[in-house]
Amino acid sequence: MVDLPVNALTLVVFAVVALLGLAALIYLCQEALLFYPERLPAGYAFSVPDAEEVRIEVDGATLSALHLELPHPKGVVFFLHGNAGSLASWFVNAWFYRQVNFDLFMVDYRGYGKSTGRIQSEAQLRRDVMAAWLQIAPRYRGLRTVVYGRSLGTALATGLAAQIQPDLTILVSPYWSMVEIARLHYPLLPTALLRYRLPTFRDLARIQGPVLLLHGDRDPLIPFDHSVRLLAVNPNAQLVRVEGAAHGDLQEHDQYMKAIADRLAQL
């Protein structure tokens, strides 16, 4: 065995400690890589006609939600949004839900908008989503229920849908799992350190009702291939390829809006 010089040994020890420190930092602080909340003042007033601001008490925090209620709706769309922004930027197409005659319920995750607290784990996120659903579910007994997830929210939507089995699940720009997204955008990140694994494929296979997948074929963040692979997981799934759409602009494409409207009309 060759003895290392003191200086070389010191460098090796320093490198190992630095790598361990970096790994610990990534493990403990990865929320900063995944979540980009827009915070709103506590007194912020949403200006959406017919939409009521709702508070949902969860363990250690209060979630903020908006609930668009129509006079005689067919049912409700329970909407789980992406990883950036807040209700102020997501709850912007109430006109569409009036047109298709569905109530809309959308919640901000912890630390987003006027929601208090901070996201600490995947399990916590999923518990919060279920708490939000349980708060409104009694109002829609006997009516149609739709779980709608977009981007980050698609894994949460499939998890909820697998438990409550809604009449329809809509997944917009879904991903196979957060592990694969991490490999794509952070190739040097050891995925073993990822605490938010969010396996959309696993829960999608457990959904018994119809599933509508919509994905832009020019999406640079979540490649279209993720939806192609997810389509094969569930025999009740249908995929709409939104031609020319990227990640955040699908609502600007008539094909996208029409596909959702047509599917809701079938319920």
mmCIF file of C-alpha atoms in Angstrom:
data_model
loop_
_atom_site.group_PDB
_atom_site.id
_atom_site.type_symbol
_atom_site.label_atom_id
_atom_site.label_comp_id
_atom_site.label_asym_id
_atom_site.label_seq_id
_atom_site.Cartn_x
_atom_site.Cartn_y
_atom_site.Cartn_z
ATOM 1 C CA MET A 1 0.000 0.000 0.000
ATOM 2 C CA VAL A 2 1.300 3.468 -0.944
ATOM 3 C CA ASP A 3 1.135 6.149 1.755
ATOM 4 C CA LEU A 4 -0.253 9.449 0.496
ATOM 5 C CA PRO A 5 1.680 12.606 1.294
ATOM 6 C CA VAL A 6 0.043 14.729 3.993
ATOM 7 C CA ASN A 7 -0.954 17.437 1.503
ATOM 8 C CA ALA A 8 -2.537 14.913 -0.871
ATOM 9 C CA LEU A 9 -4.376 13.221 1.989
ATOM 10 C CA THR A 10 -5.686 16.591 3.127
ATOM 11 C CA LEU A 11 -7.013 17.298 -0.382
ATOM 12 C CA VAL A 12 -8.738 13.922 -0.522
ATOM 13 C CA VAL A 13 -10.389 14.481 2.858
ATOM 14 C CA PHE A 14 -11.416 17.992 1.833
ATOM 15 C CA ALA A 15 -12.919 16.696 -1.432
ATOM 16 C CA VAL A 16 -14.880 13.961 0.358
ATOM 17 C CA VAL A 17 -16.200 16.405 2.952
ATOM 18 C CA ALA A 18 -17.135 18.886 0.222
ATOM 19 C CA LEU A 19 -19.021 16.230 -1.748
ATOM 20 C CA LEU A 20 -20.843 15.033 1.349
ATOM 21 C CA GLY A 21 -21.731 18.618 2.175
ATOM 22 C CA LEU A 22 -23.021 19.226 -1.335
ATOM 23 C CA ALA A 23 -25.076 16.042 -1.217
ATOM 24 C CA ALA A 24 -26.583 17.083 2.120
ATOM 25 C CA LEU A 25 -27.384 20.541 0.737
ATOM 26 C CA ILE A 26 -29.105 19.066 -2.317
ATOM 27 C CA TYR A 27 -31.055 16.600 -0.176
ATOM 28 C CA LEU A 28 -32.247 19.195 2.314
ATOM 29 C CA CYS A 29 -32.810 22.162 0.002
ATOM 30 C CA GLN A 30 -34.150 20.622 -3.208
ATOM 31 C CA GLU A 31 -37.449 22.473 -2.841
ATOM 32 C CA ALA A 32 -35.615 25.494 -4.274
ATOM 33 C CA LEU A 33 -34.969 23.488 -7.458
ATOM 34 C CA LEU A 34 -38.543 22.269 -7.856
ATOM 35 C CA PHE A 35 -40.910 24.959 -6.604
ATOM 36 C CA TYR A 36 -41.144 28.580 -7.747
ATOM 37 C CA PRO A 37 -44.037 30.092 -5.812
ATOM 38 C CA GLU A 38 -45.442 33.563 -6.291
ATOM 39 C CA ARG A 39 -46.335 34.892 -2.850
ATOM 40 C CA LEU A 40 -49.302 37.225 -2.454
ATOM 41 C CA PRO A 41 -50.027 39.660 0.396
ATOM 42 C CA ALA A 42 -52.510 38.411 2.974
ATOM 43 C CA GLY A 43 -54.877 41.202 1.947
ATOM 44 C CA TYR A 44 -54.705 40.457 -1.777
ATOM 45 C CA ALA A 45 -58.179 40.478 -3.332
ATOM 46 C CA PHE A 46 -58.946 38.142 -6.232
ATOM 47 C CA SER A 47 -61.227 39.737 -8.801
ATOM 48 C CA VAL A 48 -63.059 36.789 -10.344
ATOM 49 C CA PRO A 49 -66.865 37.106 -10.475
ATOM 50 C CA ASP A 50 -68.730 34.210 -8.818
ATOM 51 C CA ALA A 51 -65.483 32.837 -7.353
ATOM 52 C CA GLU A 52 -65.289 32.472 -3.589
ATOM 53 C CA GLU A 53 -62.004 32.468 -1.723
ATOM 54 C CA VAL A 54 -61.752 29.362 0.442
ATOM 55 C CA ARG A 55 -59.452 28.566 3.356
ATOM 56 C CA ILE A 56 -58.383 24.981 3.983
ATOM 57 C CA GLU A 57 -56.858 24.166 7.340
ATOM 58 C CA VAL A 58 -54.119 21.544 7.124
ATOM 59 C CA ASP A 59 -51.463 20.429 9.568
ATOM 60 C CA GLY A 60 -49.341 23.502 10.337
ATOM 61 C CA ALA A 61 -50.693 25.728 7.553
ATOM 62 C CA THR A 62 -53.723 27.275 5.872
ATOM 63 C CA LEU A 63 -54.202 26.746 2.146
ATOM 64 C CA SER A 64 -55.786 29.366 -0.088
ATOM 65 C CA ALA A 65 -58.181 28.251 -2.817
ATOM 66 C CA LEU A 66 -60.662 29.737 -5.258
ATOM 67 C CA HIS A 67 -64.031 28.145 -5.973
ATOM 68 C CA LEU A 68 -66.046 29.173 -9.000
ATOM 69 C CA GLU A 69 -69.649 28.111 -8.369
ATOM 70 C CA LEU A 70 -72.274 28.210 -11.098
ATOM 71 C CA PRO A 71 -76.063 28.092 -10.598
ATOM 72 C CA HIS A 72 -76.640 24.562 -11.975
ATOM 73 C CA PRO A 73 -73.271 22.942 -12.811
ATOM 74 C CA LYS A 74 -72.776 19.485 -14.300
ATOM 75 C CA GLY A 75 -70.036 18.944 -11.756
ATOM 76 C CA VAL A 76 -66.649 20.240 -10.705
ATOM 77 C CA VAL A 77 -63.133 20.417 -12.128
ATOM 78 C CA PHE A 78 -60.589 20.047 -9.311
ATOM 79 C CA PHE A 79 -57.479 21.739 -10.711
ATOM 80 C CA LEU A 80 -53.888 21.189 -9.527
ATOM 81 C CA HIS A 81 -51.547 23.734 -11.090
ATOM 82 C CA GLY A 82 -47.859 23.774 -12.018
ATOM 83 C CA ASN A 83 -44.743 24.565 -10.003
ATOM 84 C CA ALA A 84 -44.613 28.336 -10.605
ATOM 85 C CA GLY A 85 -46.971 31.240 -9.975
ATOM 86 C CA SER A 86 -50.096 31.306 -7.838
ATOM 87 C CA LEU A 87 -53.857 31.495 -8.159
ATOM 88 C CA ALA A 88 -53.411 35.059 -9.400
ATOM 89 C CA SER A 89 -51.733 33.740 -12.556
ATOM 90 C CA TRP A 90 -53.503 30.369 -12.846
ATOM 91 C CA PHE A 91 -57.160 31.184 -12.171
ATOM 92 C CA VAL A 92 -57.621 33.206 -15.348
ATOM 93 C CA ASN A 93 -59.990 31.285 -17.617
ATOM 94 C CA ALA A 94 -63.199 31.160 -15.597
ATOM 95 C CA TRP A 95 -65.060 32.024 -18.805
ATOM 96 C CA PHE A 96 -64.224 28.583 -20.188
ATOM 97 C CA TYR A 97 -65.738 26.748 -17.223
ATOM 98 C CA ARG A 98 -68.863 28.880 -17.398
ATOM 99 C CA GLN A 99 -69.111 27.940 -21.048
ATOM 100 C CA VAL A 100 -68.868 24.192 -20.359
ATOM 101 C CA ASN A 101 -70.991 24.545 -17.182
ATOM 102 C CA PHE A 102 -68.531 23.110 -14.686
ATOM 103 C CA ASP A 103 -67.564 24.579 -11.351
ATOM 104 C CA LEU A 104 -63.813 25.126 -10.908
ATOM 105 C CA PHE A 105 -61.861 24.569 -7.703
ATOM 106 C CA MET A 106 -58.172 25.447 -7.597
ATOM 107 C CA VAL A 107 -55.827 25.416 -4.606
ATOM 108 C CA ASP A 108 -52.439 27.008 -3.998
ATOM 109 C CA TYR A 109 -49.823 24.725 -2.474
ATOM 110 C CA ARG A 110 -48.055 25.720 0.757
ATOM 111 C CA GLY A 111 -46.037 28.898 0.290
ATOM 112 C CA TYR A 112 -47.850 29.784 -2.951
ATOM 113 C CA GLY A 113 -50.094 32.822 -3.180
ATOM 114 C CA LYS A 114 -51.807 33.396 0.164
ATOM 115 C CA SER A 115 -51.207 29.855 1.424
ATOM 116 C CA THR A 116 -49.083 29.753 4.555
ATOM 117 C CA GLY A 117 -46.353 27.306 5.525
ATOM 118 C CA ARG A 118 -43.847 25.678 3.206
ATOM 119 C CA ILE A 119 -43.618 22.438 1.264
ATOM 120 C CA GLN A 120 -41.487 19.913 3.140
ATOM 121 C CA SER A 121 -42.183 16.536 1.541
ATOM 122 C CA GLU A 122 -44.060 14.708 -1.196
ATOM 123 C CA ALA A 123 -46.241 12.997 1.406
ATOM 124 C CA GLN A 124 -47.221 16.379 2.833
ATOM 125 C CA LEU A 125 -48.129 17.660 -0.628
ATOM 126 C CA ARG A 126 -50.350 14.659 -1.245
ATOM 127 C CA ARG A 127 -52.067 14.993 2.141
ATOM 128 C CA ASP A 128 -52.811 18.652 1.430
ATOM 129 C CA VAL A 129 -54.330 17.793 -1.944
ATOM 130 C CA MET A 130 -56.602 15.199 -0.357
ATOM 131 C CA ALA A 131 -57.618 17.639 2.388
ATOM 132 C CA ALA A 132 -58.609 20.193 -0.245
ATOM 133 C CA TRP A 133 -60.638 17.598 -2.142
ATOM 134 C CA LEU A 134 -62.423 16.357 0.973
ATOM 135 C CA GLN A 135 -63.483 19.904 1.815
ATOM 136 C CA ILE A 136 -65.533 20.279 -1.370
ATOM 137 C CA ALA A 137 -66.392 16.678 -2.278
ATOM 138 C CA PRO A 138 -69.697 16.562 -0.319
ATOM 139 C CA ARG A 139 -71.114 19.372 -2.493
ATOM 140 C CA TYR A 140 -70.753 17.266 -5.632
ATOM 141 C CA ARG A 141 -72.338 13.980 -4.676
ATOM 142 C CA GLY A 142 -74.349 12.815 -7.656
ATOM 143 C CA LEU A 143 -72.583 15.230 -10.030
ATOM 144 C CA ARG A 144 -69.617 14.758 -12.356
ATOM 145 C CA THR A 145 -66.107 14.984 -10.912
ATOM 146 C CA VAL A 146 -63.009 15.830 -12.925
ATOM 147 C CA VAL A 147 -59.445 15.845 -11.584
ATOM 148 C CA TYR A 148 -57.213 18.087 -13.688
ATOM 149 C CA GLY A 149 -53.446 18.342 -13.281
ATOM 150 C CA ARG A 150 -51.004 20.459 -15.201
ATOM 151 C CA SER A 151 -47.226 20.000 -15.290
ATOM 152 C CA LEU A 152 -46.099 19.486 -11.660
ATOM 153 C CA GLY A 153 -49.729 18.930 -10.703
ATOM 154 C CA THR A 154 -50.132 15.900 -12.980
ATOM 155 C CA ALA A 155 -48.446 13.489 -10.550
ATOM 156 C CA LEU A 156 -50.562 14.860 -7.705
ATOM 157 C CA ALA A 157 -53.673 14.574 -9.883
ATOM 158 C CA THR A 158 -53.026 10.931 -10.762
ATOM 159 C CA GLY A 159 -52.407 10.142 -7.106
ATOM 160 C CA LEU A 160 -55.731 11.710 -6.100
ATOM 161 C CA ALA A 161 -57.618 10.176 -9.041
ATOM 162 C CA ALA A 162 -56.305 6.710 -8.204
ATOM 163 C CA GLN A 163 -57.884 7.101 -4.766
ATOM 164 C CA ILE A 164 -61.218 8.766 -5.559
ATOM 165 C CA GLN A 165 -61.783 7.398 -9.116
ATOM 166 C CA PRO A 166 -63.352 10.504 -10.738
ATOM 167 C CA ASP A 167 -65.473 10.510 -13.886
ATOM 168 C CA LEU A 168 -62.543 11.969 -15.840
ATOM 169 C CA THR A 169 -58.862 12.688 -15.248
ATOM 170 C CA ILE A 170 -57.179 15.371 -17.368
ATOM 171 C CA LEU A 171 -53.372 15.519 -17.454
ATOM 172 C CA VAL A 172 -51.732 18.425 -19.265
ATOM 173 C CA SER A 173 -47.983 18.245 -19.956
ATOM 174 C CA PRO A 174 -47.541 15.209 -17.707
ATOM 175 C CA TYR A 175 -44.212 13.598 -16.861
ATOM 176 C CA TRP A 176 -43.313 9.960 -16.315
ATOM 177 C CA SER A 177 -41.727 10.750 -12.951
ATOM 178 C CA MET A 178 -39.784 13.554 -11.322
ATOM 179 C CA VAL A 179 -36.764 11.251 -11.322
ATOM 180 C CA GLU A 180 -36.689 11.350 -15.114
ATOM 181 C CA ILE A 181 -37.214 15.113 -15.220
ATOM 182 C CA ALA A 182 -34.307 15.532 -12.807
ATOM 183 C CA ARG A 183 -32.096 13.378 -15.032
ATOM 184 C CA LEU A 184 -33.014 15.559 -18.004
ATOM 185 C CA HIS A 185 -32.480 18.998 -16.436
ATOM 186 C CA TYR A 186 -29.959 18.191 -13.677
ATOM 187 C CA PRO A 187 -27.871 15.343 -15.169
ATOM 188 C CA LEU A 188 -25.186 15.635 -12.476
ATOM 189 C CA LEU A 189 -27.722 15.323 -9.646
ATOM 190 C CA PRO A 190 -27.695 11.839 -8.080
ATOM 191 C CA THR A 191 -31.354 10.829 -8.308
ATOM 192 C CA ALA A 192 -30.990 8.773 -5.136
ATOM 193 C CA LEU A 193 -31.028 12.116 -3.317
ATOM 194 C CA LEU A 194 -34.374 13.140 -4.804
ATOM 195 C CA ARG A 195 -37.054 13.280 -2.108
ATOM 196 C CA TYR A 196 -39.829 14.227 -4.565
ATOM 197 C CA ARG A 197 -40.029 11.216 -6.859
ATOM 198 C CA LEU A 198 -43.634 11.807 -8.011
ATOM 199 C CA PRO A 199 -44.149 8.642 -10.111
ATOM 200 C CA THR A 200 -47.033 9.639 -12.366
ATOM 201 C CA PHE A 201 -46.859 6.314 -14.217
ATOM 202 C CA ARG A 202 -47.491 4.293 -11.061
ATOM 203 C CA ASP A 203 -50.759 5.968 -10.115
ATOM 204 C CA LEU A 204 -51.927 6.382 -13.705
ATOM 205 C CA ALA A 205 -52.063 2.595 -14.017
ATOM 206 C CA ARG A 206 -54.539 2.473 -11.113
ATOM 207 C CA ILE A 207 -57.102 4.899 -12.581
ATOM 208 C CA GLN A 208 -60.155 2.990 -13.780
ATOM 209 C CA GLY A 209 -62.015 5.764 -15.605
ATOM 210 C CA PRO A 210 -61.157 7.736 -18.760
ATOM 211 C CA VAL A 211 -57.938 9.754 -18.867
ATOM 212 C CA LEU A 212 -57.262 12.608 -21.287
ATOM 213 C CA LEU A 213 -53.589 13.455 -21.911
ATOM 214 C CA LEU A 214 -52.722 16.716 -23.672
ATOM 215 C CA HIS A 215 -49.153 17.690 -24.533
ATOM 216 C CA GLY A 216 -47.462 20.255 -26.745
ATOM 217 C CA ASP A 217 -45.157 18.654 -29.300
ATOM 218 C CA ARG A 218 -42.606 21.461 -28.821
ATOM 219 C CA ASP A 219 -42.426 21.272 -25.040
ATOM 220 C CA PRO A 220 -38.772 21.886 -24.000
ATOM 221 C CA LEU A 221 -39.351 21.212 -20.285
ATOM 222 C CA ILE A 222 -41.301 17.955 -20.378
ATOM 223 C CA PRO A 223 -40.766 16.252 -23.736
ATOM 224 C CA PHE A 224 -43.813 14.995 -25.615
ATOM 225 C CA ASP A 225 -42.433 11.466 -25.339
ATOM 226 C CA HIS A 226 -43.438 11.387 -21.661
ATOM 227 C CA SER A 227 -47.110 11.447 -22.674
ATOM 228 C CA VAL A 228 -46.518 8.826 -25.365
ATOM 229 C CA ARG A 229 -45.096 6.469 -22.754
ATOM 230 C CA LEU A 230 -47.833 7.269 -20.246
ATOM 231 C CA LEU A 231 -50.467 6.501 -22.885
ATOM 232 C CA ALA A 232 -49.308 2.879 -22.871
ATOM 233 C CA VAL A 233 -49.749 2.588 -19.105
ATOM 234 C CA ASN A 234 -53.543 2.919 -19.038
ATOM 235 C CA PRO A 235 -55.880 1.361 -21.639
ATOM 236 C CA ASN A 236 -58.495 4.049 -20.906
ATOM 237 C CA ALA A 237 -56.152 6.911 -21.814
ATOM 238 C CA GLN A 238 -56.366 9.130 -24.890
ATOM 239 C CA LEU A 239 -53.557 11.428 -26.046
ATOM 240 C CA VAL A 240 -54.046 14.737 -27.845
ATOM 241 C CA ARG A 241 -50.895 16.063 -29.481
ATOM 242 C CA VAL A 242 -51.181 19.860 -29.475
ATOM 243 C CA GLU A 243 -49.242 20.817 -32.560
ATOM 244 C CA GLY A 244 -46.902 23.767 -32.226
ATOM 245 C CA ALA A 245 -47.485 24.157 -28.488
ATOM 246 C CA ALA A 246 -44.661 24.416 -25.969
ATOM 247 C CA HIS A 247 -45.051 24.109 -22.194
ATOM 248 C CA GLY A 248 -46.809 27.206 -20.936
ATOM 249 C CA ASP A 249 -48.838 28.239 -23.966
ATOM 250 C CA LEU A 250 -51.260 25.363 -24.566
ATOM 251 C CA GLN A 251 -54.269 27.486 -23.577
ATOM 252 C CA GLU A 252 -53.487 29.711 -26.560
ATOM 253 C CA HIS A 253 -54.168 26.839 -28.966
ATOM 254 C CA ASP A 254 -57.747 26.190 -30.100
ATOM 255 C CA GLN A 255 -57.014 22.476 -30.420
ATOM 256 C CA TYR A 256 -56.288 22.272 -26.699
ATOM 257 C CA MET A 257 -59.399 24.150 -25.568
ATOM 258 C CA LYS A 258 -61.643 22.239 -27.960
ATOM 259 C CA ALA A 259 -60.338 18.846 -26.860
ATOM 260 C CA ILE A 260 -61.126 19.610 -23.218
ATOM 261 C CA ALA A 261 -64.532 21.130 -24.019
ATOM 262 C CA ASP A 262 -65.499 18.134 -26.154
ATOM 263 C CA ARG A 263 -64.475 15.651 -23.472
ATOM 264 C CA LEU A 264 -66.347 17.514 -20.721
ATOM 265 C CA ALA A 265 -69.440 17.631 -22.936
ATOM 266 C CA GLN A 266 -69.409 13.806 -23.048
ATOM 267 C CA LEU A 267 -69.794 13.472 -19.288
#
